[in-house]
Structures are given as C-alpha cells and as structure tokens.
Coordinates of N, CA, C and O in Angstrom, one line a residue:
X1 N 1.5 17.1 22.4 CA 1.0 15.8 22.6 C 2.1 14.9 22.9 O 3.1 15.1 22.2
X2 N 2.3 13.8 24.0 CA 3.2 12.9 24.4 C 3.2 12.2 23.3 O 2.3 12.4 22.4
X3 N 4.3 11.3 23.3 CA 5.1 10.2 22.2 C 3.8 9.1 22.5 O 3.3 8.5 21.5
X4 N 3.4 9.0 24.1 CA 2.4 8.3 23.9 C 1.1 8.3 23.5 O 0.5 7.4 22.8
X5 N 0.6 9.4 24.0 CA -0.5 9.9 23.1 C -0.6 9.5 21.9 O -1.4 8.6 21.6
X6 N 0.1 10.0 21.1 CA 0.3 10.1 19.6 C 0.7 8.6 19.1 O 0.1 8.1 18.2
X7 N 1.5 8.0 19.8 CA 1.5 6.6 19.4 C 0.0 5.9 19.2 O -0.5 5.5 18.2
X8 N -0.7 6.0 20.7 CA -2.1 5.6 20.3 C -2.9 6.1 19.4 O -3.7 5.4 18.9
X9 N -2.8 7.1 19.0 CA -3.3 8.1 18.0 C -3.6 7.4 16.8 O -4.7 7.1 16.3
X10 N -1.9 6.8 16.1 CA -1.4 6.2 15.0 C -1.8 4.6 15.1 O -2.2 4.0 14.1
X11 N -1.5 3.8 16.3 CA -2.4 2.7 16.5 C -4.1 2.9 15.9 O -4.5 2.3 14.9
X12 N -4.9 3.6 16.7 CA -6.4 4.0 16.5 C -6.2 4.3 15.4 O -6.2 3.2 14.8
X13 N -6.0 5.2 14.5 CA -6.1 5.3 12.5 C -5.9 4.0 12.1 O -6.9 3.6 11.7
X14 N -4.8 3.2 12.3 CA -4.6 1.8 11.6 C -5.7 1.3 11.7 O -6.5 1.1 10.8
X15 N -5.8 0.9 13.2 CA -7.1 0.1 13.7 C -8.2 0.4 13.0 O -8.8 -0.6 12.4
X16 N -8.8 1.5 12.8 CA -10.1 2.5 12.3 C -10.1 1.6 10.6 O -10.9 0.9 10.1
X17 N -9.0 1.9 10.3 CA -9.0 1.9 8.6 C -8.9 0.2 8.1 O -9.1 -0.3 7.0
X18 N -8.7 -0.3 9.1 CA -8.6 -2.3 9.1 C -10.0 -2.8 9.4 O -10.5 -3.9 9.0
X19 N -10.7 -1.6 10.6 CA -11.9 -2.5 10.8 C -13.0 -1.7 9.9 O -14.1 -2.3 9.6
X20 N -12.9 -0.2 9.3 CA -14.1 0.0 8.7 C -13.1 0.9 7.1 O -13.3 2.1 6.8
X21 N -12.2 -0.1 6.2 CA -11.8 0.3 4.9 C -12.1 1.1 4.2 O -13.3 1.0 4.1
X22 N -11.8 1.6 3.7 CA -12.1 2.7 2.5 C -12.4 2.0 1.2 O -11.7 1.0 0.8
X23 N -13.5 2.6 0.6 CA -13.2 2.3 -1.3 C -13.3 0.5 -0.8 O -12.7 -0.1 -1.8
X24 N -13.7 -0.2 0.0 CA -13.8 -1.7 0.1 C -14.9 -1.9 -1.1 O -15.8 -1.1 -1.3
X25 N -14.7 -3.1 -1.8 CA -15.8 -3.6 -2.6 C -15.1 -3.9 -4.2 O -14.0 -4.3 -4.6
X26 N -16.4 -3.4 -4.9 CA -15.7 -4.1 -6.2 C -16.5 -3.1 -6.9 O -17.6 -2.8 -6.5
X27 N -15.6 -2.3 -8.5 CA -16.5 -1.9 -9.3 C -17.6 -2.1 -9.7 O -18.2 -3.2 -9.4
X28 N -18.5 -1.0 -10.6 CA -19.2 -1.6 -11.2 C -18.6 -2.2 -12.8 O -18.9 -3.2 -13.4
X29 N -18.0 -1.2 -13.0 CA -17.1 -1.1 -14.4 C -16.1 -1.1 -14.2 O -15.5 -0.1 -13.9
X30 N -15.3 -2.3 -14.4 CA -13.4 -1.9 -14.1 C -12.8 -1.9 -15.6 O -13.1 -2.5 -16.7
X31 N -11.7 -0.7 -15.2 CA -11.0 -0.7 -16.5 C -9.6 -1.6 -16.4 O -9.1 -2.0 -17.4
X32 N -9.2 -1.8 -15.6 CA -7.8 -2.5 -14.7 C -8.3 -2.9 -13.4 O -8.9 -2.3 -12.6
X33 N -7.7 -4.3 -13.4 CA -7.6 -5.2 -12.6 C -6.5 -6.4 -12.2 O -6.0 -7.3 -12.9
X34 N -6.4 -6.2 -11.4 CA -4.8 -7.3 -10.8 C -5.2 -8.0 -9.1 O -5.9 -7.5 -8.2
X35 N -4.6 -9.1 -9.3 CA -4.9 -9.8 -7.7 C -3.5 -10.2 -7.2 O -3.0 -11.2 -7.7
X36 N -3.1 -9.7 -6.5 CA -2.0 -10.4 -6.1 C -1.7 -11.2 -4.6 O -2.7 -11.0 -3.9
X37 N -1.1 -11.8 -4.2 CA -1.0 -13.0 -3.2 C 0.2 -12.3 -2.5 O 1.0 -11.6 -3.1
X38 N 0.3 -12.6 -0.7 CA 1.6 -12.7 -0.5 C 1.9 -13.7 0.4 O 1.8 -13.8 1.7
X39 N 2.6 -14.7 -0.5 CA 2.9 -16.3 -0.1 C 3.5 -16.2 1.2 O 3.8 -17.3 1.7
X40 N 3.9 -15.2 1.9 CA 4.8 -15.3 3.4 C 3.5 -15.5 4.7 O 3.7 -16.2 5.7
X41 N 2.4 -14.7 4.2 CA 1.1 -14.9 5.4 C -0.1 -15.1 4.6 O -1.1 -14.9 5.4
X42 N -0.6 -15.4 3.2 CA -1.7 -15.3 2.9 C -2.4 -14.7 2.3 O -3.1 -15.1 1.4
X43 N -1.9 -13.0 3.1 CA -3.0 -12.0 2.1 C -3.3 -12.0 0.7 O -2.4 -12.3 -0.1
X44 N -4.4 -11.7 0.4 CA -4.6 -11.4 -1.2 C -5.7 -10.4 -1.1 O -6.6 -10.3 -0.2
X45 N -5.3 -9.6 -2.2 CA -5.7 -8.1 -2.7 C -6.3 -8.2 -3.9 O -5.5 -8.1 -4.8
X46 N -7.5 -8.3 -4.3 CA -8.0 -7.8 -5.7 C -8.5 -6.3 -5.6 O -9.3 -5.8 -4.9
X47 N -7.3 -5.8 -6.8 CA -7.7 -4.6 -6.7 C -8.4 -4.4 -8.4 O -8.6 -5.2 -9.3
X48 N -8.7 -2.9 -8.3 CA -10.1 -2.6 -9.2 C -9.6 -1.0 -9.5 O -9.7 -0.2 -8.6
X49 N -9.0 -0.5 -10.7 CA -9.1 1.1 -11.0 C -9.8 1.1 -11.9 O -10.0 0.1 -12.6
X50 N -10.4 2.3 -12.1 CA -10.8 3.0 -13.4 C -10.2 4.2 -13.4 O -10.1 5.0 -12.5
X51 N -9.7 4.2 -14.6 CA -9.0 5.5 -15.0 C -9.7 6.1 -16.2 O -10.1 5.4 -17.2
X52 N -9.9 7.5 -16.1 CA -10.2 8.3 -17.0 C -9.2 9.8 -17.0 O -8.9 10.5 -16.1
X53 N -9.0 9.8 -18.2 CA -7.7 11.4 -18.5 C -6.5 10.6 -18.0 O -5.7 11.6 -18.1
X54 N -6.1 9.9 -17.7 CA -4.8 9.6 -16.9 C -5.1 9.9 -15.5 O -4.2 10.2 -14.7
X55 N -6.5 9.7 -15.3 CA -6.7 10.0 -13.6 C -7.1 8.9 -13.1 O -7.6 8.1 -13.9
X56 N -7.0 8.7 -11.6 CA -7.8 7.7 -11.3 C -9.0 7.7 -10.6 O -9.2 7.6 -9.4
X57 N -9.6 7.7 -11.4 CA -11.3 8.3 -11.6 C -12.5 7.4 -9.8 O -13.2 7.8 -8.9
X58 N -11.7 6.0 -10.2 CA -12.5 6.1 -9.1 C -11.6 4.2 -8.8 O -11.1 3.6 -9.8
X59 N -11.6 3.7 -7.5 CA -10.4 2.4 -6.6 C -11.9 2.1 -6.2 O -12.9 2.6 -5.9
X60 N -11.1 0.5 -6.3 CA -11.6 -0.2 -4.7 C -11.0 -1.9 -4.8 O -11.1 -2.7 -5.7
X61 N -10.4 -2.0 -3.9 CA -10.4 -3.4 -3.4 C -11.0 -4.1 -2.8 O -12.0 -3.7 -2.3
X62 N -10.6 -5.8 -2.6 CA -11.4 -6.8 -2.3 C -10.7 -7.6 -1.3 O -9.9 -7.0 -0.5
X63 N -10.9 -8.9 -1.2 CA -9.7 -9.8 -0.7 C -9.6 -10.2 0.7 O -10.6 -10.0 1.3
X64 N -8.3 -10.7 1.5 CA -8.3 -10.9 2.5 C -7.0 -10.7 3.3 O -6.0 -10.7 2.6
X65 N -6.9 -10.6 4.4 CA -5.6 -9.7 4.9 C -5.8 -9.3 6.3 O -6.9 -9.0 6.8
X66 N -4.3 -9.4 7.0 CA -4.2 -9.2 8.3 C -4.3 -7.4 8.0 O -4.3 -6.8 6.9
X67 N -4.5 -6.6 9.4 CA -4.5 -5.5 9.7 C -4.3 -4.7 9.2 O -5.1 -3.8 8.8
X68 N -2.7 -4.7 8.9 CA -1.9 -4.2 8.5 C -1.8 -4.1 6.8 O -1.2 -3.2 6.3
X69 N -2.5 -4.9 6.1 CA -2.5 -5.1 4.8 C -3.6 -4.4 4.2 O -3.7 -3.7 3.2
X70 N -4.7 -4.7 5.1 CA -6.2 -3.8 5.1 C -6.0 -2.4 5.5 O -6.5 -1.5 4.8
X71 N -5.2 -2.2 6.4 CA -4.9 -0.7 6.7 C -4.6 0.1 5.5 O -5.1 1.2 5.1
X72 N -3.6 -0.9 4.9 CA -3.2 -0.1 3.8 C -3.2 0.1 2.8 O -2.7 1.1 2.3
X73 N -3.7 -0.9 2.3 CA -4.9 -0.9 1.3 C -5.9 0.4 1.7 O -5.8 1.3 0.8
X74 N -6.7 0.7 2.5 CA -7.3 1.9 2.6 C -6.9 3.0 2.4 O -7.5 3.8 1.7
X75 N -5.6 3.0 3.2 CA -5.2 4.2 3.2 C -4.5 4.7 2.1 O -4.2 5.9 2.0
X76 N -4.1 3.5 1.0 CA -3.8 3.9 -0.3 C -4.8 4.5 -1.1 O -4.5 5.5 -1.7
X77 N -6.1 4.0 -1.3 CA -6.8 4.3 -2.0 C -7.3 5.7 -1.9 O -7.4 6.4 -2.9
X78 N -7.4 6.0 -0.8 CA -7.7 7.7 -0.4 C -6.4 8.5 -0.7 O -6.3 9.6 -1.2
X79 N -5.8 8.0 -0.4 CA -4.4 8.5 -1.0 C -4.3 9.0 -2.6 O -3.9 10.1 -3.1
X80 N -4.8 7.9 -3.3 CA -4.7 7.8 -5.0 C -5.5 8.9 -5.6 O -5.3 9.7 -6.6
X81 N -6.7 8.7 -4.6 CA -7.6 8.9 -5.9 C -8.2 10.1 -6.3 O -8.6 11.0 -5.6
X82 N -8.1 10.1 -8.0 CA -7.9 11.6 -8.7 C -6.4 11.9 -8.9 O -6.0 12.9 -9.5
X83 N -5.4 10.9 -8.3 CA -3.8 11.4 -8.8 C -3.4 10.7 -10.4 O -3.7 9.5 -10.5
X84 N -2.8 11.5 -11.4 CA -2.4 10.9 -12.3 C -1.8 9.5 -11.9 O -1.6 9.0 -10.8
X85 N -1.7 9.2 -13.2 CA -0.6 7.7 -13.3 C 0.9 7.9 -12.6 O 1.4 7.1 -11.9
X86 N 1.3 9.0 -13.0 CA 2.4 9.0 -12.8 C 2.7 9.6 -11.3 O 3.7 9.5 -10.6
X87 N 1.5 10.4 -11.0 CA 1.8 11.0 -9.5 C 1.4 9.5 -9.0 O 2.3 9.1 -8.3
X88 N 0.7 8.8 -9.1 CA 0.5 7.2 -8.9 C 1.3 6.7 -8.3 O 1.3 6.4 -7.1
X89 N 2.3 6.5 -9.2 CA 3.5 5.5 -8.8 C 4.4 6.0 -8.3 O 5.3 5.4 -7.8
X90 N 4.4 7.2 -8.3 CA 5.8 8.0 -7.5 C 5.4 8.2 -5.9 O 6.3 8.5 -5.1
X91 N 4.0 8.0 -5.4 CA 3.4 7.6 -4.4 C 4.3 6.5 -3.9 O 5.3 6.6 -3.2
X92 N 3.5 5.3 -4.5 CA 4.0 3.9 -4.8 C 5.6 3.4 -4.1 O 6.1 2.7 -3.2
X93 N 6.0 4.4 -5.0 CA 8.0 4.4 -4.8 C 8.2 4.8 -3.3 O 8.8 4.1 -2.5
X94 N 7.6 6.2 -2.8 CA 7.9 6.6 -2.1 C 7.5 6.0 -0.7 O 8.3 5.8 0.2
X95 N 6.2 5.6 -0.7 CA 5.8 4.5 0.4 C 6.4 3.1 0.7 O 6.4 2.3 1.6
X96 N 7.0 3.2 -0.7 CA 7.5 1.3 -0.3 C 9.6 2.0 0.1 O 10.3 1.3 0.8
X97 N 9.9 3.0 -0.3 CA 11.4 3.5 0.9 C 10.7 3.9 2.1 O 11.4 3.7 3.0
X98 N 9.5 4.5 2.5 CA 9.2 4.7 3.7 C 9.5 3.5 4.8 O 10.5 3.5 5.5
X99 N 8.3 2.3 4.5 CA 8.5 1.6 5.3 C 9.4 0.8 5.1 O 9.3 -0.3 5.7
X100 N 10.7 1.0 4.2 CA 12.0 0.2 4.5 C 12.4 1.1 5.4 O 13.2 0.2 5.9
X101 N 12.7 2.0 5.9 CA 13.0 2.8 6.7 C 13.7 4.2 5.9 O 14.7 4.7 6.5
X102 N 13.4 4.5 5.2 CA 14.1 6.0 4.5 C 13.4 6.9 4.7 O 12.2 6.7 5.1
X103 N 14.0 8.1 4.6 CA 13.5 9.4 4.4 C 13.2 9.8 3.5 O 14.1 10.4 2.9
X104 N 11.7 9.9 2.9 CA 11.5 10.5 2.4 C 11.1 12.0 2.1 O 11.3 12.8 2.9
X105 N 10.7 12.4 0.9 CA 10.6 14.4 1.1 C 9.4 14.7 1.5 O 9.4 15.5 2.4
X106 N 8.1 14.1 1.1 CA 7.1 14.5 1.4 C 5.9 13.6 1.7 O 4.8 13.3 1.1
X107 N 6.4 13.2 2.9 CA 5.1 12.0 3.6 C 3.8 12.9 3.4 O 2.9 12.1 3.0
X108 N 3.4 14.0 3.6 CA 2.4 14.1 3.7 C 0.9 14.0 2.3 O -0.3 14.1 2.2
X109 N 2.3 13.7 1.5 CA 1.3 13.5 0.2 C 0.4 12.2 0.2 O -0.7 11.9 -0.3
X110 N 1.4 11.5 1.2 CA 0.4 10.2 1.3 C -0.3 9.7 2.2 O -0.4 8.5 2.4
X111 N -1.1 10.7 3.0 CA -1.9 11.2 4.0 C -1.6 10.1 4.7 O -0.4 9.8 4.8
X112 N -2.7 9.2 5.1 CA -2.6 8.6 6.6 C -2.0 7.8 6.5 O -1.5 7.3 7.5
X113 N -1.7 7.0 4.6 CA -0.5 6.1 4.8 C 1.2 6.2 5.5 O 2.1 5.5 5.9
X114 N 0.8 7.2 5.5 CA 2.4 7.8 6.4 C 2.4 7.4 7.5 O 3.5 7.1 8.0
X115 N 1.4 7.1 8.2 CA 1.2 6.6 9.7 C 2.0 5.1 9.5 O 2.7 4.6 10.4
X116 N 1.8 4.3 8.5 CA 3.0 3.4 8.6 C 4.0 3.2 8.4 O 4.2 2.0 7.9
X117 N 5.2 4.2 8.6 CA 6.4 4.5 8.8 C 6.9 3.3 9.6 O 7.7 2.4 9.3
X118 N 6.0 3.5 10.8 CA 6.8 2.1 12.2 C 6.8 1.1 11.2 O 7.8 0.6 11.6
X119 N 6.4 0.1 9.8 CA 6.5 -1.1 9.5 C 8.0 -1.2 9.5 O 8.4 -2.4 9.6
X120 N 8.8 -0.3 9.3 CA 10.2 -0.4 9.0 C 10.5 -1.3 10.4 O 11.0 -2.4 10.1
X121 N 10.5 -1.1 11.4 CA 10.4 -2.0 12.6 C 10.9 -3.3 13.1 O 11.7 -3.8 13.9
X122 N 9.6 -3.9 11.7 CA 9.1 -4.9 11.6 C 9.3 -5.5 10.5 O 8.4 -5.5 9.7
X123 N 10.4 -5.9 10.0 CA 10.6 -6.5 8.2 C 9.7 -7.6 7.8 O 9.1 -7.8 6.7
X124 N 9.7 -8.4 9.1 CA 8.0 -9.5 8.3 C 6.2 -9.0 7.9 O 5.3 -9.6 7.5
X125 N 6.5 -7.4 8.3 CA 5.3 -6.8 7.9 C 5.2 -6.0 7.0 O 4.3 -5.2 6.8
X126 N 6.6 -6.0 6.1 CA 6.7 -4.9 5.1 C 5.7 -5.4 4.2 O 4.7 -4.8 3.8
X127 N 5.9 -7.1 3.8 CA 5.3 -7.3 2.6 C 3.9 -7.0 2.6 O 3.3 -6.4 1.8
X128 N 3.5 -7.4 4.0 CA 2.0 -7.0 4.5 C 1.7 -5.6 4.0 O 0.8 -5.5 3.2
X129 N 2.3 -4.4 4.3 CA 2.1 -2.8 4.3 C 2.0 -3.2 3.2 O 0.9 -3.7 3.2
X130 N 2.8 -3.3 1.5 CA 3.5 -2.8 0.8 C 2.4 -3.6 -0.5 O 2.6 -3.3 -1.7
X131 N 1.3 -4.4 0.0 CA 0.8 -5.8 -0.7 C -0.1 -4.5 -1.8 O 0.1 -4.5 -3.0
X132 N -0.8 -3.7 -1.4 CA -2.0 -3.2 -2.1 C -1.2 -2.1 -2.6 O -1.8 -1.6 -3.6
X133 N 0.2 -1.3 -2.4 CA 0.9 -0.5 -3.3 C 1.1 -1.3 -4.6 O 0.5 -1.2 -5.7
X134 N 2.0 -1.8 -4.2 CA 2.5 -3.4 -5.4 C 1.8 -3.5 -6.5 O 2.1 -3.2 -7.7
X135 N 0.4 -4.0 -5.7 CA -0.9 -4.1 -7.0 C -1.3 -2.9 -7.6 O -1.9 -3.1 -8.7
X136 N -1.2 -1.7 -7.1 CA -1.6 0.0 -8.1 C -0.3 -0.3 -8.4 O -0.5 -0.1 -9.6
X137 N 1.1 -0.5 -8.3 CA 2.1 0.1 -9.5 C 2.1 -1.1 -10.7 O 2.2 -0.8 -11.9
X138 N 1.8 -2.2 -10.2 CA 1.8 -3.2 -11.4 C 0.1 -2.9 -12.3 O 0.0 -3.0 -13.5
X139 N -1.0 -2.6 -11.6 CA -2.0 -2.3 -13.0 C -1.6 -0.8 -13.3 O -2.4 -0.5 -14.1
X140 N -1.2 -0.3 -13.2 CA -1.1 1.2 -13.8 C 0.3 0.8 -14.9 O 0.6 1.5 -15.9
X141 N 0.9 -0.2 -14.5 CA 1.7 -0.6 -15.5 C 1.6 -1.4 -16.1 O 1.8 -2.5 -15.7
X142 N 1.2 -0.8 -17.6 CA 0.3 -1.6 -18.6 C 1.4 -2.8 -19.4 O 1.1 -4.0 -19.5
X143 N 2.9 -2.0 -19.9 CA 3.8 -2.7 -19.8 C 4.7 -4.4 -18.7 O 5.4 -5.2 -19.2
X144 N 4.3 -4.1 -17.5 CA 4.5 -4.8 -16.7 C 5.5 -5.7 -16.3 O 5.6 -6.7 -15.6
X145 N 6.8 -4.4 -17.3 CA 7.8 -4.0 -16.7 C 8.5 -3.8 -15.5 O 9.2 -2.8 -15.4
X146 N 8.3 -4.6 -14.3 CA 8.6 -3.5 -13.2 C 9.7 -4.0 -12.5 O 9.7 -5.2 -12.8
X147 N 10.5 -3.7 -11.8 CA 11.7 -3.9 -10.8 C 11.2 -4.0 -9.6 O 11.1 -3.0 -8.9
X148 N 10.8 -5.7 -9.3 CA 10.5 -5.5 -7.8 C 11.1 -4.8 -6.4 O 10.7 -4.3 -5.4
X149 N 12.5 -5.0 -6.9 CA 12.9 -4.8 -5.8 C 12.9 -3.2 -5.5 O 13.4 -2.5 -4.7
X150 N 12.2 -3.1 -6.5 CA 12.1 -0.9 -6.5 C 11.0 -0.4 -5.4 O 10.9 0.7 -4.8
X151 N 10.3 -1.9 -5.3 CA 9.2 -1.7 -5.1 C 8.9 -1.8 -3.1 O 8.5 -1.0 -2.2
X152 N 9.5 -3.3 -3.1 CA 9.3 -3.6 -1.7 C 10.4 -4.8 -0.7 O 10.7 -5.9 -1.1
X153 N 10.9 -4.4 0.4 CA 12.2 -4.9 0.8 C 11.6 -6.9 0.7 O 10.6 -7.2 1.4
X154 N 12.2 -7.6 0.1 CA 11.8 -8.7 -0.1 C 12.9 -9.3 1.2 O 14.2 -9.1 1.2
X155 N 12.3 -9.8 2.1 CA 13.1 -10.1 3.8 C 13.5 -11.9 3.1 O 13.1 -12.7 2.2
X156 N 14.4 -12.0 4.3 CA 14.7 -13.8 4.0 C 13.9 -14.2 4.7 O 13.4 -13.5 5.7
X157 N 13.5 -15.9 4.3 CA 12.7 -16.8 4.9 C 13.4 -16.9 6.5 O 12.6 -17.2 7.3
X158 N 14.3 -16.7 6.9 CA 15.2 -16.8 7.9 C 14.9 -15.9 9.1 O 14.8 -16.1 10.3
X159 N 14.6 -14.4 8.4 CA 14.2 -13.2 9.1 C 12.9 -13.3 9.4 O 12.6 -13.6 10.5
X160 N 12.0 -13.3 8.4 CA 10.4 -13.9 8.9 C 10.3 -15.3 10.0 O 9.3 -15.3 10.8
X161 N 11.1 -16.3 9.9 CA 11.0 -17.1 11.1 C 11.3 -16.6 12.6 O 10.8 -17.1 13.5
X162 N 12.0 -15.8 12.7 CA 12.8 -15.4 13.8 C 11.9 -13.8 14.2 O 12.4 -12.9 14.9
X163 N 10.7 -13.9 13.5 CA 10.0 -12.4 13.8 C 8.8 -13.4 14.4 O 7.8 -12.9 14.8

C-alpha cells in the first residue's frame, strides 16, 4: 500500500473514532472518577473506570474536545479495557513517549492508538492526544503521586502561538 494510501487510512481511523467514540457516555456505577481540563484549547474529559480484580472491568468518558482529543480518548479506552492497573499505566507511559516522538517497543499493544504517532509533528496537539491518557494514569493513581512531566511534553506558550 502507498505512503498515501495508508496516510488516508490513518486519517479515516482518527476521523471514524472522533465522529462515532468508543465507550462514550457515563457509568452506571463508577468506582473512579477524574475530569481534567486542558487550559491551552478547552478540552475537558470526564472520565469514569470500574475496576474489579485490578482489572478494568469496564471505561467510559464524557466531555468535550477537538478531534484529536476524542480520537483518543476512544482509542484509549479499547485499548484499556480488561488490562491490569499496572499494564494500565505502562500503556499510559508509553503513548505519552510515542507522541513526543520516541520509539517505542511495542506500539501494537496500543492498537489504534498507535495511529497517533504523527502528534509528535505537531507539539500544540500533544496535550490534545495525551488529555484522556493523563486522566486513566491519575484515577488509577489512588495515591496521586505522579510526575507530570512523565506523562506529557508540556510545550511553551510561545510554541503553541507560532503553531
């Protein structure tokens, strides 16, 4: 298949998964819940787990968000679910060096989220990609402990104007 082909390919998944989301809506029963904001464009993500055994039994988010934030948000949740806590976050980790541009070992663990690799590209869209990971590593983290910058490339106000 051409580079072009497949580019459209990877466009159409985005597109698909922004206009008809996965796991969209809200529990009936949440056991964890977190909403987070991202002050650079707006988005906000209420997300929703239940965890049972250390699994995550069953996702869904809410909220509001460009394309790219909905994209991935979806494609996280199909990603997650049924993975321990800890295969959880090591997701998490690995998607948020993806779209800074690293190599990772095993994109394919994170099925269609891998298709947003290109955010690396684009640094004013990381926070966008990176909004609905963020919120599964901070509710799975009960302590709330975390090292953002572990998490997601935080760009200057300087670089987001000039994008």
């Amino acid at each position: 298949m051409g580079l072009s082909k497949l580019d459209t390919l990877y466009r159409q998944v985005i597109l698909d998964h922004s206009s008809n989301p996965h796991h969209h809506g809200t529990l009936d029963e949440k056991a964890t819940e977190i909403e987070l904001h991202n002050p650079t464009c707006g988005d906000v993500i209420n997300l929703q787990i239940d965890l049972k055994d250390d699994k995550i039994q069953d996702i869904a988010f809410s909220g509001s968000g460009c394309s790219i934030s909905t994209a991935s948000a979806s494609m996280m949740t199909d990603a997650v679910m049924g993975k321990t806590m800890e295969e959880a976050k090591e997701m998490v980790l690995e998607f948020s060096k993806m779209v800074q541009g690293e190599d990772i070992k095993n994109s394919d663990e994170l099925g269609d989220a891998a298709l947003l690799s290109g955010v690396a590209k684009f640094p004013a869209r990381i926070k966008c990609a990176t909004l609905a990971w963020k919120a599964l590593y901070q509710a799975l983290d009960q302590e709330g402990d975390i090292k953002e910058e572990t998490l997601v490339h935080y760009h200057k106000e300087e670089d987001h104007d000039r994008n």
